[in-house]
Tab-separated table of C-alpha atoms and ligand atoms in Angstrom:
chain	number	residue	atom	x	y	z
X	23	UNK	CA	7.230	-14.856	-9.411
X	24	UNK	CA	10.447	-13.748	-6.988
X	25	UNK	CA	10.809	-10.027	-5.846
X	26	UNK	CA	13.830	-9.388	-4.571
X	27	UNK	CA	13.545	-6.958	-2.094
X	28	UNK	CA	17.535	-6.052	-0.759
X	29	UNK	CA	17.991	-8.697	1.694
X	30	UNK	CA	15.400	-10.427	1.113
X	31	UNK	CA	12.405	-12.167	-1.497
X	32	UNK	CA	8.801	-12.250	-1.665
X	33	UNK	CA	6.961	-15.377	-3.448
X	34	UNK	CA	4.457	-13.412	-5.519
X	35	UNK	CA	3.337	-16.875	-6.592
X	36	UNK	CA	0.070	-16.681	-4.195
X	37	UNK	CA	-1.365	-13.644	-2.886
X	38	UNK	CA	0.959	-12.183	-0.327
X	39	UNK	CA	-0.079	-10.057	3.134
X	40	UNK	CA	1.084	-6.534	3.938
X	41	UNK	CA	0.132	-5.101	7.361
X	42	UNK	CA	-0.354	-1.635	7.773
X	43	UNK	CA	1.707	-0.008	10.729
X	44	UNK	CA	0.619	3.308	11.396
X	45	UNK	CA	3.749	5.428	13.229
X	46	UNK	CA	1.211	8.525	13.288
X	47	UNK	CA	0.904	10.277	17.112
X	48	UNK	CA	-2.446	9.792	17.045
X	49	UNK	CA	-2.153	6.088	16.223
X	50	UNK	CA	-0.938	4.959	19.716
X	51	UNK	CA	-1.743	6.311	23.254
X	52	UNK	CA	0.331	9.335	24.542
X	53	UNK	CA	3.234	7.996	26.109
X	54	UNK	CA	5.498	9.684	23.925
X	55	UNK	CA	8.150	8.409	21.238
X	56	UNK	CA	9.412	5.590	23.121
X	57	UNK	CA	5.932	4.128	23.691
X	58	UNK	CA	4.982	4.967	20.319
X	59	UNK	CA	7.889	2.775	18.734
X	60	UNK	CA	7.053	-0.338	21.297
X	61	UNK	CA	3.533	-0.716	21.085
X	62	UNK	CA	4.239	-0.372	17.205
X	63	UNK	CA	6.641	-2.939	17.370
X	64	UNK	CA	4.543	-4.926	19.229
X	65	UNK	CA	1.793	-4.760	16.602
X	66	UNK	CA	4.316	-5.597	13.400
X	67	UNK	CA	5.278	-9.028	15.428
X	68	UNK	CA	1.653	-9.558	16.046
X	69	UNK	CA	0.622	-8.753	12.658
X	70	UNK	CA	3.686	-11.344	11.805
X	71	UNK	CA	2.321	-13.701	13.863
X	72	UNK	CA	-0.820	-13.533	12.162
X	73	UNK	CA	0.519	-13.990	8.732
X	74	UNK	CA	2.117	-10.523	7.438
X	75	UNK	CA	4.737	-10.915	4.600
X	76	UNK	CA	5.257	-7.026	4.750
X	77	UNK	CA	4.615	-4.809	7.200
X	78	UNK	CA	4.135	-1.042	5.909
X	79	UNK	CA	5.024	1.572	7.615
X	80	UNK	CA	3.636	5.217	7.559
X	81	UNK	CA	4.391	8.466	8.969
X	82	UNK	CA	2.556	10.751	7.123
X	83	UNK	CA	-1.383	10.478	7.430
X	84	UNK	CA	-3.068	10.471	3.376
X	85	UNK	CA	-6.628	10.470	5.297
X	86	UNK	CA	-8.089	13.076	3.155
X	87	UNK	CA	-8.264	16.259	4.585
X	88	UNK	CA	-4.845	15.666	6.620
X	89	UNK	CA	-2.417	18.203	7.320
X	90	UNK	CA	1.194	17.601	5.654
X	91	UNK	CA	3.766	16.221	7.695
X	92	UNK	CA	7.098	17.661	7.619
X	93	UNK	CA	10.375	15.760	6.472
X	94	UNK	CA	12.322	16.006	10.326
X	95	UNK	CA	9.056	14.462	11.747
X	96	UNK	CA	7.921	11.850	8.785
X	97	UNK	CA	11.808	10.830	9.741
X	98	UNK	CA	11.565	10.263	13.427
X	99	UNK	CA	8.846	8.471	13.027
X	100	UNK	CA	9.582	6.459	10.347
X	101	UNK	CA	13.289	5.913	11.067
X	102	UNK	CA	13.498	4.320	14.357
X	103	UNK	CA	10.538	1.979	13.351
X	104	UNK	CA	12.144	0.327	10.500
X	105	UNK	CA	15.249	-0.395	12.775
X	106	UNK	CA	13.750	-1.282	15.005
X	107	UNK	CA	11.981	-4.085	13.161
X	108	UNK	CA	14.975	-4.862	11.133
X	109	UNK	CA	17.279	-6.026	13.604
X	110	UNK	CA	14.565	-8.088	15.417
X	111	UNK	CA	11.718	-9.287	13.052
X	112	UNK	CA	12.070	-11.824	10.235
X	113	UNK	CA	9.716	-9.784	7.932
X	114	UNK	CA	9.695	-7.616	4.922
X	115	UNK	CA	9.490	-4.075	5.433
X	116	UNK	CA	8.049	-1.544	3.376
X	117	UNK	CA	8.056	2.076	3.832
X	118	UNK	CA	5.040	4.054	2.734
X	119	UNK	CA	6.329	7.563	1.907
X	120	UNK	CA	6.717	10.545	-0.884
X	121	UNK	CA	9.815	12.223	0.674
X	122	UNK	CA	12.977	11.722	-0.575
X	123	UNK	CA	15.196	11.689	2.589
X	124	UNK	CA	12.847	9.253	3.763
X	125	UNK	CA	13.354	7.243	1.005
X	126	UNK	CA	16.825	7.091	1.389
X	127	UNK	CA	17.540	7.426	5.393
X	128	UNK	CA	14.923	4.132	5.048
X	129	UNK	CA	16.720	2.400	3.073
X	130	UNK	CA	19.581	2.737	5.273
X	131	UNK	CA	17.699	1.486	7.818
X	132	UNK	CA	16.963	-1.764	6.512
X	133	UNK	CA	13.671	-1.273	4.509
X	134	UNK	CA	13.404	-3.734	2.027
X	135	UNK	CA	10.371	-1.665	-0.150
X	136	UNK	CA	9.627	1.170	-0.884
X	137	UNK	CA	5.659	2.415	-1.333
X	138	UNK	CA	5.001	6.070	-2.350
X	139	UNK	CA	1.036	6.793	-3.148
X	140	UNK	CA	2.608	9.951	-5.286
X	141	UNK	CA	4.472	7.596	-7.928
X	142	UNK	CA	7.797	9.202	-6.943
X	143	UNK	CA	6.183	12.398	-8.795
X	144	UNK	CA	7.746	14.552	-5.831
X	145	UNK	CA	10.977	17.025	-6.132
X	146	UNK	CA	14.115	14.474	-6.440
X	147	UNK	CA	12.121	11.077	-5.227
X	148	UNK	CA	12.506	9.136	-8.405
X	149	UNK	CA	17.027	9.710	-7.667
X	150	UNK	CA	16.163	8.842	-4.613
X	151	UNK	CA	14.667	5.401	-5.484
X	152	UNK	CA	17.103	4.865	-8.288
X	153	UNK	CA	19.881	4.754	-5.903
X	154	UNK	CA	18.844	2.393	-3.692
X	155	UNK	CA	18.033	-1.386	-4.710
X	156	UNK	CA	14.950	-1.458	-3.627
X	157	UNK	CA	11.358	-2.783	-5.231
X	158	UNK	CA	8.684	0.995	-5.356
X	159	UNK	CA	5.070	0.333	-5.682
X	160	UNK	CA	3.539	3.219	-7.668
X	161	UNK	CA	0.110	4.026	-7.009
X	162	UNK	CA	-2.176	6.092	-8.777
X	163	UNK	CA	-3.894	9.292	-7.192
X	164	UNK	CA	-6.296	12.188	-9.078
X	165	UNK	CA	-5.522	15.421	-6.807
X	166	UNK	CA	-4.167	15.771	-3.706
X	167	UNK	CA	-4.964	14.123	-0.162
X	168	UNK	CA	-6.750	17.275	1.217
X	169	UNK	CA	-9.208	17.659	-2.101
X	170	UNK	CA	-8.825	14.353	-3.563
X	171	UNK	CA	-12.184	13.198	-3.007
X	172	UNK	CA	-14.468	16.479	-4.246
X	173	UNK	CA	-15.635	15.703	-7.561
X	174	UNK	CA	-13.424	12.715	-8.646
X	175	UNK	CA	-13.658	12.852	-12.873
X	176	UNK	CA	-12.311	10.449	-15.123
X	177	UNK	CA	-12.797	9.958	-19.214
X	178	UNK	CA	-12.672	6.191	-18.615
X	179	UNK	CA	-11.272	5.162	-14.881
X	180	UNK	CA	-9.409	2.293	-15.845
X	181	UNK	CA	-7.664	3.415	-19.123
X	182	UNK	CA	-6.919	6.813	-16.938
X	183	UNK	CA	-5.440	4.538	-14.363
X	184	UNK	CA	-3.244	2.710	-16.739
X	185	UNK	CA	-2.109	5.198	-18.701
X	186	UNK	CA	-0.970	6.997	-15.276
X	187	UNK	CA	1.101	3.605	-14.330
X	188	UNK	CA	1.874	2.850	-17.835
X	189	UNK	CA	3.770	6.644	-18.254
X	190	UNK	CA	5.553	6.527	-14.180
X	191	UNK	CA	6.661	2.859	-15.043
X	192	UNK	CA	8.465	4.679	-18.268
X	193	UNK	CA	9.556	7.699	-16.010
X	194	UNK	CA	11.082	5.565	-13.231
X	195	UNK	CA	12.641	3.295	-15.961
X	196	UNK	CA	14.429	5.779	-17.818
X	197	UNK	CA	15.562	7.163	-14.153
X	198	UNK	CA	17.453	3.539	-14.366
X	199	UNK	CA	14.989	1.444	-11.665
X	200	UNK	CA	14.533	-1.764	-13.659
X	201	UNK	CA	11.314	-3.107	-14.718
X	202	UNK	CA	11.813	-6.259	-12.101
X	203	UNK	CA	11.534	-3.342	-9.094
X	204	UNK	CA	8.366	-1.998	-10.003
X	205	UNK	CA	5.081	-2.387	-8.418
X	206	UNK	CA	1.889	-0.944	-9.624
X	207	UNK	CA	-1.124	0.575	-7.452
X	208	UNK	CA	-4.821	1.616	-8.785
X	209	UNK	CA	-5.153	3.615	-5.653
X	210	UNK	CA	-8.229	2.813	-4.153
X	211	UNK	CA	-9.856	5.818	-2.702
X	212	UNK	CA	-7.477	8.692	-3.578
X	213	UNK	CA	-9.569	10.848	-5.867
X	214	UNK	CA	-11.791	8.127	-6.697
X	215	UNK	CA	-15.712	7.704	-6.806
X	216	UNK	CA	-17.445	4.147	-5.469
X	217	UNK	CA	-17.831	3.492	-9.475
X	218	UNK	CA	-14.702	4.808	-10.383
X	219	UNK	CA	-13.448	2.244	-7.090
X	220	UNK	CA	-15.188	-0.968	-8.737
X	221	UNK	CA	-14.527	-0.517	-11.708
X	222	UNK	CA	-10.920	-0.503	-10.757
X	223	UNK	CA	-11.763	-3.923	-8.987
X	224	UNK	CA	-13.563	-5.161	-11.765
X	225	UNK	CA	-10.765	-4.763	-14.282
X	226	UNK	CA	-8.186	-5.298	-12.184
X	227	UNK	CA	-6.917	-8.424	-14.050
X	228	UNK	CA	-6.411	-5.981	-16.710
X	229	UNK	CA	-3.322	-4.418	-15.126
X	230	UNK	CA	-1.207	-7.328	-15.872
X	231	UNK	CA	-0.743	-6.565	-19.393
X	232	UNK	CA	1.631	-3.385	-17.282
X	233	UNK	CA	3.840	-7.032	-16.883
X	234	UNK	CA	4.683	-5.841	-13.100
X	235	UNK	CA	2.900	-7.285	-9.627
X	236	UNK	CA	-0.041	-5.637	-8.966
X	237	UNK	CA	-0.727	-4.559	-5.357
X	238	UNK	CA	-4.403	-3.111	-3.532
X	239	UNK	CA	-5.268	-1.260	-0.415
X	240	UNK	CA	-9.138	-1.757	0.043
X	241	UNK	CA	-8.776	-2.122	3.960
X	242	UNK	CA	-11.780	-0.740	6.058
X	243	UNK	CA	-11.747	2.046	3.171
X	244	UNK	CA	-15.088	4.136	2.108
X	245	UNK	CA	-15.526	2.279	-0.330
X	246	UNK	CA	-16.526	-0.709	2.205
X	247	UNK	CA	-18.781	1.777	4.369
X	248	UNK	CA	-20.724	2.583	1.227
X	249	UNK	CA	-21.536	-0.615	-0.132
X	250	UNK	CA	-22.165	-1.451	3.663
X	251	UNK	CA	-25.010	1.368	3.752
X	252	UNK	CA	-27.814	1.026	5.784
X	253	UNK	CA	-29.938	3.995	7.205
X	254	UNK	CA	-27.995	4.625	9.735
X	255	UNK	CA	-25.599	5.862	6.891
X	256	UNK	CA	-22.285	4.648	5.472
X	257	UNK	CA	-20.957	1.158	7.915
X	258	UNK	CA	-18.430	3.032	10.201
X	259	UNK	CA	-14.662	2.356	9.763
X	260	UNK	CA	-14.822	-0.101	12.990
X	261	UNK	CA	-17.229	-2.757	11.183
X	262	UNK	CA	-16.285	-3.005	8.057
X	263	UNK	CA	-13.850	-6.313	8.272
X	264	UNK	CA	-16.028	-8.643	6.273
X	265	UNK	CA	-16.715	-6.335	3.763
X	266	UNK	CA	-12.738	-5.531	3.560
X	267	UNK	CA	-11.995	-9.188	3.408
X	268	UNK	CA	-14.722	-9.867	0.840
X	269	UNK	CA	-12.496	-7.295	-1.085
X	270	UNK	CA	-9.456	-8.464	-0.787
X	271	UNK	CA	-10.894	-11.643	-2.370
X	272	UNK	CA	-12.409	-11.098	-5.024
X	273	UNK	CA	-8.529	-8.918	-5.782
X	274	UNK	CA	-6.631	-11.676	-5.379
X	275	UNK	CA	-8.832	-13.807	-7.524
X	276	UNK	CA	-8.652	-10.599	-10.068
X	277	UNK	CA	-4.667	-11.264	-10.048
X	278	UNK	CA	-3.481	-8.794	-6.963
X	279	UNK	CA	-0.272	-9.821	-5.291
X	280	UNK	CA	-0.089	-8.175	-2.482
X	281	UNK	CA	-3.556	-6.704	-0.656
X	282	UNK	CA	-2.478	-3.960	2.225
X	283	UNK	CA	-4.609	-4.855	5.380
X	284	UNK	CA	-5.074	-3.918	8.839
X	285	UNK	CA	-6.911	-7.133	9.465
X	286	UNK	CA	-3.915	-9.418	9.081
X	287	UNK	CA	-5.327	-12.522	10.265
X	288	UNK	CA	-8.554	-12.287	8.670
X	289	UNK	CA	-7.343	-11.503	5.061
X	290	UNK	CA	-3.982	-13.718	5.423
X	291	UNK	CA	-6.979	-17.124	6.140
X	292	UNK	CA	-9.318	-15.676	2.888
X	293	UNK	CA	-6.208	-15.747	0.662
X	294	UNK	CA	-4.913	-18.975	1.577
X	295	UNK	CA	-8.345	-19.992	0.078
X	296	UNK	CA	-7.874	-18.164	-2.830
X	297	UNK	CA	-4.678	-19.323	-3.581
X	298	UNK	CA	-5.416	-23.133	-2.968
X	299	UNK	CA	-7.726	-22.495	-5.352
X	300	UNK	CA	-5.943	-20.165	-7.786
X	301	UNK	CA	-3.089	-23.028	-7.818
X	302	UNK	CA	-5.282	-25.439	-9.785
X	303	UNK	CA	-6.637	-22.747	-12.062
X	304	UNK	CA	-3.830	-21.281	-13.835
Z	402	7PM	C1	-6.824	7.584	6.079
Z	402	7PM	C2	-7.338	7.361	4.814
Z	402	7PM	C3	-5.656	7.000	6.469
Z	402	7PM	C4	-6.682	6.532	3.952
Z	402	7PM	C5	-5.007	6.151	5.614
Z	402	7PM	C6	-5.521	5.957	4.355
Z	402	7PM	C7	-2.802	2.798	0.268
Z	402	7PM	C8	-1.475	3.028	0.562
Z	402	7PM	C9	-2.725	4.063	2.001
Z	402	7PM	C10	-3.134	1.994	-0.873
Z	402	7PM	C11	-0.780	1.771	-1.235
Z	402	7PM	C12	-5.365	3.629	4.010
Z	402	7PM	C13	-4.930	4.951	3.432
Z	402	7PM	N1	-3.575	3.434	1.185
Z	402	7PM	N2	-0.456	2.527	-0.171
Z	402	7PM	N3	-1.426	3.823	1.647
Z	402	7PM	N4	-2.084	1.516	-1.580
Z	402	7PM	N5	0.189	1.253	-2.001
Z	402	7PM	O1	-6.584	3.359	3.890
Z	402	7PM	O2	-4.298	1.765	-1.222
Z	402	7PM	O3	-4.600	2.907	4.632
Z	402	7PM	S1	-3.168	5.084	3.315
């Protein structure tokens, strides 16, 4: 019900808010690295504002089809962010990475979670966890970022899924991170079809017998443009907030605990619902 995360705790009692903070050059306008880290500060105390328990931050783009980043730059633009926020924001911070010296330079820097959508599968990242204190949320993923989404296959998506989480909770376990640190992630959209992606939503309630909180990222994702189809084609990434919200919904009411969103506001108002009325249910 209480995550510790370092210096801090998260109430996984009702459906909690992360904000995504993208630290990516092409996320803000040009004005270089100084510019980049205050308009991105700027948007972690709006999304706090707003109603963010986390705020995520990224440095390496997953969009499929992305170059790699390299560990120097994933660092300077990771780095400065989380102190930045640390010493002036009262709000959890997680760090969405794969890299090891990320991992541990952020946790230096005051993250307070760590979120890898590669499980910790890279080179020396599970150590790298293990040594700090910190909660990982580890998602599942079928490929890689670039290929990920040509000719997703699964025997059964969901027992695929959980089998994945069920054998990287065991790895990460027996690397000494205790159970009470562990998140779990279905993934949404990496290497996933719009079947294999509702089925995953459909079930989701399912993942609780892995006995750790469950957190989503559904957030403007193609999954949203194709059930939003018209004509025209798949709804494009810039009108698909009620469809994301509608999403995060019906996950929270499936048991999710945390739902990553870039519409902070929006989704924290459709989860307060949820959990006034998930309060008298269970
Ligand atoms: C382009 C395509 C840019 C996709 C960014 C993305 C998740 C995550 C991301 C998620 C967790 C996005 C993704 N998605 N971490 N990081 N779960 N734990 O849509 O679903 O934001 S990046």
């Amino acid at each position: 019900m209480i995550l510790r995360c370092g210096t801090r705790t998260l109430d996984l009692s009702y459906p909690n808010v992360m904000g995504v903070l993208n630290v990516t050059p092409d996320s803000f306008s040009d004005g270089g690295r100084f510019s980049a880290l205050d308009d991105g500060l700027k948007q972690a105390e709006r999304m706090l504002a707003e109603g963010a328990h986390i705020i995520d931050v990224g440095g390496e783009s997953t969009r499929p089809g992305a170059t790699q980043v390299g560990t120097q730059e994933e660092l300077d633009r990771v780095i400065p962010m989380v102190e930045a926020i640390s010493s002036r924001l009262d709000v959890c911070i997680s760090v969405d990475t794969s890299s090891p010296e990320v991992i541990t330079n952020a946790a230096r820097a005051g993250a307070n979670m760590l979120n890898d959508v590669r499980a910790l599968q890279r080179e020396g990242a599970v150590q790298a966890a293990a040594a700090t204190d910190l909660p990982v949320c580890l998602m599942h993923m079928q490929g890689q970022p670039d290929t990920m989404q040509n000719n997703p296959n699964y025997h059964q998506v969901f027992d695929d899924v959980y089998v994945f989480l069920a054998k990287r909770i065991q790895a990460c376990s027996q690397a000494g991170i205790d159970l009470s640190r562990m998140l779990v992630d279905p993934g949404f959209g990496f290497g996933k079809s719009l079947d294999h992606n509702l089925t995953l939503l459909a079930k989701l309630e399912k993942l609780k017998t892995l006995r750790v909180p469950v957190l989503v990222g559904l957030s403007r994702k193609s999954m949203i443009g194709a059930i939003l189809k018209s004509d025209a084609g798949d709804r494009p990434v810039d009108d698909r907030l009620f469809g994301s919200v509608s999403a995060a919904v019906i996950a929270a009411m499936n048991g999710a605990h945390i739902v990553r969103v870039h519409d902070v506001k929006e989704t924290a108002d459709a989860l307060k619902v949820v959990a006034a009325v998930k309060r008298l249910s269970d």
